[in-house]
Amino acid sequence: MQTKAYAAATAKAPLGPITVDRREPGPNDVVIDVLYCGVCHSDLHTARGEWPGILYPCVPGHEIIGRVTSVGNDVKNFAEGDMAGVGCMVDSCRTCSPCEHDLEQFCAGPHGFTGTYNGAAKGGLPNTFGGYSKQIVVDQHFVLNVRHSDDQLAATAPLLCAGITTWSPLKHWNVGPGKKVGIVGIGGLGHMGVKLAHALGAHVVAFTTSESKRQAALDLGANEVVVSKNADEMAAHADSFAFILNTVAASHDLDPFTNLLKHDGTLTLVGVPEHPHPSPSVAPLIFGRRAIAGSLIGGIAETQEMLDFCAERGITSDVEMIAMKDIDHAYDRMLKSDVKYRFVIDMATFN
Ligand code: NAP
Ligand code: ZN
Ligand code: ZN
């Protein structure tokens, strides 16, 4: 089947409309009309060729909310008319140890997990195409139930990547009541990190390079805000965190953050900047047995758990709606940290 989509033809080209092939739906497939798609910084890294191995044309988008239009005969949890979500993965081997433990993001099969875009497509098609499109066909295992109310749907889309990418490490490193947690970079991921850590009952310290976000970070649920360029403000938190989540999308010095960890504390990186961070100093790691770790999105079951947690508490993303044709302008604003806090494409603007 064919669908309209918005694609980058090359790393240098602005995005524009194309028609792409989706596989013919099989017995396990869910066909979804895309209503909203969040704009992740990974879309920008990918479309503009900042990461290696990008296949063009490239249709980004992995924060998808849509309406189910049809389901295959073996589909159990979805029916025509349901709201559905699709995040960063659309397939994996299902049989390796990580897949069997609901950690599809770490699939150890021959090809790893299949990304919603820039992945290996089934059915002889060239590569997967993401949510900047009118329709998508996804195996039922990778489709999420959406229990937010209709008026929250656009603001729910960013939970499919920004939400789960912050939720998973917060849970893994046991963030909760009585714990002090740092969230670095108050962009799409970081603002969800603040909201979710607050909802989990932690004492949240937001780190931003933007003086203008000081009040906004408090409004999102932070207990304290540190402008990270200010050495005095940073020094006040030295040796005080068991866990800091760093969401920054650009290369930067990590040492000022490792120095804020207590002994045995962990600085977890989720940002994937185009250029590597400067090598961290070893001394702050050795003295205190501190660790620098990484985290990748989250499994499908964990994504459903996060979506349901957010639906019960009315948690959504703070979004700015855009038309499909304005995507390159949105990318340029994202590069200037000028977004509060996630752009979401209204697919009704694209026909
Ligand atoms: P975003 O909305 O652009 O937010 C990034 C934030 O980082 C900015 O708002 C800014 O916050 C801060 N920042 C930007 N440039 C900076 C600089 N030069 N120095 C210090 N801080 C800077 O991006 P996002 O969508 O949240 O994504 C963040 C990163 O995570 C991207 O690299 C993305 O590819 C990656 N990602 C990883 C995963 C994963 O599974 N690991 C999943 C999704 C995304 P302040 O204004 O507050 O400083
Ligand atoms: Zn993403
Ligand atoms: Zn696997």
mmCIF file of C-alpha atoms and ligand atoms in Angstrom, residues 40-43 62-63 88 117 161-162 165 189 342, ligand 2:
data_model
loop_
_atom_site.group_PDB
_atom_site.id
_atom_site.type_symbol
_atom_site.label_atom_id
_atom_site.label_comp_id
_atom_site.label_asym_id
_atom_site.label_seq_id
_atom_site.Cartn_x
_atom_site.Cartn_y
_atom_site.Cartn_z
ATOM 1 C CA CYS A 40 12.501 14.365 18.544
ATOM 2 C CA HIS A 41 16.048 15.712 18.293
ATOM 3 C CA SER A 42 16.905 12.237 16.904
ATOM 4 C CA ASP A 43 14.720 13.104 13.873
ATOM 5 C CA HIS A 62 8.835 8.017 16.228
ATOM 6 C CA GLU A 63 6.373 9.691 18.580
ATOM 7 C CA CYS A 88 10.967 4.099 18.346
ATOM 8 C CA TYR A 117 12.618 4.892 10.692
ATOM 9 C CA CYS A 161 10.084 8.604 22.908
ATOM 10 C CA ALA A 162 10.830 11.497 25.286
ATOM 11 C CA THR A 165 13.625 7.456 27.353
ATOM 12 C CA LEU A 189 13.500 14.675 26.947
ATOM 13 C CA ARG A 342 8.223 19.570 22.209
HETATM 14 ZN ZN ZN B 2 13.305 10.129 19.920
#
